Amino acid sequence: MEMKYIQTTCPYCGTGCSFNLVVLDGKVSGVAPYQRSPVNEGKLCPKGTYAHEFVNSPERLTKPLIKKDGAFVEVSWDEALKVVAEKFKSYKPDECACLASARTSNEDNYAMMKFARGVLKTKHIDHCARLCHASTVAGLANIFGSGAMTNSIGDIADAKCVFIIGSNTFENHPLIGRRVMEAKANGAKIIYVDPRLTPTGKQADLYLQFYSGTDVCLLNGMMQLIIKNGWENKEFIQNRCNGYDDLKKEVMKDDYSLENVSIITGVPAEKIKTAAEWFAKSGATAILYSMGITQHTTGVDNVKSCGNIQMLTGNLGRPGTGVNALRGQNNVQGACDMGALPVVYTGYQKVIDETARKKFEDAWKFPDGIAKGENGYEVTTLMNVLSDKPGEIKCLYIMGENPMISDPDLNHVAHSMKNLDFLVVQDIFLNETAKLANVVLPAACYAEKNGTQTSTERRVQMWRKAQNPPGEAKGDWEIIASIAKAMGYGNQFAWSNSEDVFNEIASLTPSYAGMTYQRLAKPEALHWPCPSKDHPGTPILHGEKFGMPDGKGLMTGIPFKYQAERPDKDYPFLLTTGRSLWQWHTGTMTRRSKSLEREEPTGWIEINTEDAKNLDIKNGELVKAVSRRGEIKITARVTDNIKKGVMFIPFHYAECAANMLTINALDPIAKIPESKACAVKVEKIAEVK
Ligand SMILES: Nc1nc2c(c(=O)[nH]1)N[C@H]1C(S)=C(S)[C@@H](COP(=O)(O)OP(=O)(O)OC[C@H]3O[C@@H](n4cnc5c(=O)[nH]c(N)nc54)[C@H](O)[C@@H]3O)O[C@H]1N2
Ligand SMILES: Nc1nc2c(c(=O)[nH]1)N[C@H]1C(S)=C(S)[C@@H](COP(=O)(O)OP(=O)(O)OC[C@H]3O[C@@H](n4cnc5c(=O)[nH]c(N)nc54)[C@H](O)[C@@H]3O)O[C@H]1N2
Ligand code: SF4
Ligand SMILES: [Mo]
């Protein structure tokens, strides 16, 4: 028997842990620690520990599939490519749209971006970052000039106060959670703000249990207290920020008096006071936030408020401080960096900037030009256009996404998808979206390809091939290149390996320009920006100045607004949604991983004990949860850990899909849906006698 260890990085979350894949006789069969990564030092959470289990699942896609008379039939690659190429060629430029994937490598996303803009000549390309950190990208770029996590994971341990708002760090970024515990062991105070007392909250020194969607109100209230007590960092404000007067005018309003804020958020006044004092006086406060902040119609406002309070207290540009937006998927940072967004090419070079457009057009050398320099549709807008203006978009090419479970208001998504003329899905499993496709293309998973991915701390790390893909599955960029070739654009996609793709990326992307596979192969890899071959990379952003034209951060007054749909007489509860430690999104991988699936094999709705009593609902009982958009049957989990009036459903489970209930209401700037707040009612299911 031949055994080898192949060092690679985790395919799940944006923390970017490394491990070894154990390969027995050419097949991935286990995970073993890799001690030298500074990110996780050999430690892993359960998903990393069992990241081998889905790889050789018998349900992996192994052959291209074409739907004929309503049923899928296996076909050869030649036939599949011919059908796809002919169909793609039949559409006008902006009649096609592409969804790239935060699950796949930078090389795969770059290839998809080049394919969309160069081959299909469409301006419509986006991916799941829209459902995730679109508010961060828009919000932080607006105030700091760069839309990424400001600090590195390691230096969270240096914080004197860690303020966690809307992030269940211990379950969703466990190896970042480890740094929070290090900070605590070093004497830092941990403040936790969430409607649910999660495992993260249970480690906190101070817990603020509040109503979903009242983040801006709470932060404005804290800022008022900070200013009233003279705890603001006057020097930082003076030297490094613009807009203080604007901020002050808003937060000093009576609306944000301690009394009002306490009523609106549901947090006792004393706790808000303590939070403001610890926050402002610690010497180094790090904010950690994630979906509780971003997934709102006020997502951008929430993000900017986190920036405001950090500028007010001077907690930026030093170790242990920062606005740390914890990016979710393994490579969501990279997919954004690669320009898999409707407004930018790689490295956030704007499509509406003619110089940038010309740069890519000249470098790519498509004989018939590339897409016009116009912004395309976000995935959420795309779903609305498909539904409301049938015929405008005819064709969709999806790589590694499952909107039929992950997008809000699934009845609406299903209606949108029906209006497509042609759908191609490229995935490792036949997910719920693939079932609707005309053509399904089998892709290689992380363990079967070389490539790079960029973690939440902007660290660009390697994936290394450990086994061959099952059957005839192929790497994503290779599939994209084959389609391009079948459409007559072979020259533009003539890469012979993933390193070729990466070198092309580096040549067109200033923040990646100094990176090579050789440099990235080191255990610590490199953080972008890394503009030249001798540059050491940049773990902390905004040390001396911000990325704004005048180098100053922008403070803005943010008025508090409620969510789009508030509880009322008919739908009296606030529903929020999120994740479980054991499952990953739409479950394609974790539900095929037996060690993970057995821990949480189906979904549940968390109901506060008092609410359950009033509704006459018992723990473990099957109930009906209903919103204005749909209903599901789901098991009740009665608990004191959730705020009265608020309910929670993890969105992983197709059989009781949270997104049947959620609302397709969008932040006006980021176009992110309000997955964290809508109104529901819950009913007992009458017993059948
Ligand atoms: N195990 C596991 N880990 C994951 C993932 C997974 O699917 N499973 N997904 C990854 C991805 S892509 C992402 S984006 C991250 C997400 O990571 P998180 O953001 O940590 O995940 P969520 O559970 O969606 O939401 C976090 C918390 O927000 C709280 N919350 C709800 N409403 C509000 C609100 O209005 N305000 C505030 N402040 N908080 C609120 C919820 O109660 C929840 O505890 O996790 C990544 N890690
Ligand atoms: N209600 C509610 N809805 C939410 C959220 C929420 O908190 N609440 N969170 C949102 C967030 S933050 C996110 S990020 C999205 C996630 O939404 P999605 O990205 O749609 O969810 P995933 O299940 O991660 O889907 C990824 C797909 O990629 C496939 N895949 C994995 N590896 C590869 C590969 O190498 N190649 C290819 N081609 N395919 C691959 C998987 O099999 C899977 O089908 O969900 C969003 N939806
Ligand atoms: S913390 Fe994230 S990257 Fe690390 S092992 Fe767990 S899922 Fe993988
Ligand atoms: Mo995400």
Short mmCIF file of C-alpha atoms in Angstrom, two decimals, residues 19 38 99 117 182 257 259 274 338 447-448 457 496 512-513 548 566 610 647 652:
data_model
loop_
_atom_site.label_atom_id
_atom_site.label_comp_id
_atom_site.label_asym_id
_atom_site.label_seq_id
_atom_site.Cartn_x
_atom_site.Cartn_y
_atom_site.Cartn_z
CA PHE A 19 -3.99 20.34 6.75
CA PRO A 38 0.62 30.12 11.31
CA LEU A 99 -22.33 32.97 -11.55
CA ARG A 117 -16.50 39.29 -20.36
CA GLU A 182 -6.14 33.65 23.42
CA SER A 257 -30.23 58.57 24.26
CA GLU A 259 -33.10 55.29 27.38
CA THR A 274 -20.45 49.08 30.29
CA MET A 338 -10.73 37.98 -9.30
CA ALA A 447 -8.64 17.67 -3.40
CA GLU A 448 -8.30 17.05 -7.12
CA GLU A 457 -7.12 37.89 6.09
CA SER A 496 -1.36 24.36 -19.69
CA TYR A 512 -1.19 40.18 -6.56
CA ALA A 513 1.65 41.35 -8.83
CA MET A 548 -8.91 57.09 0.20
CA ARG A 566 -41.39 44.13 10.90
CA GLU A 610 -41.88 31.95 27.05
CA MET A 647 -36.86 32.90 16.16
CA HIS A 652 -28.81 24.24 5.46
#
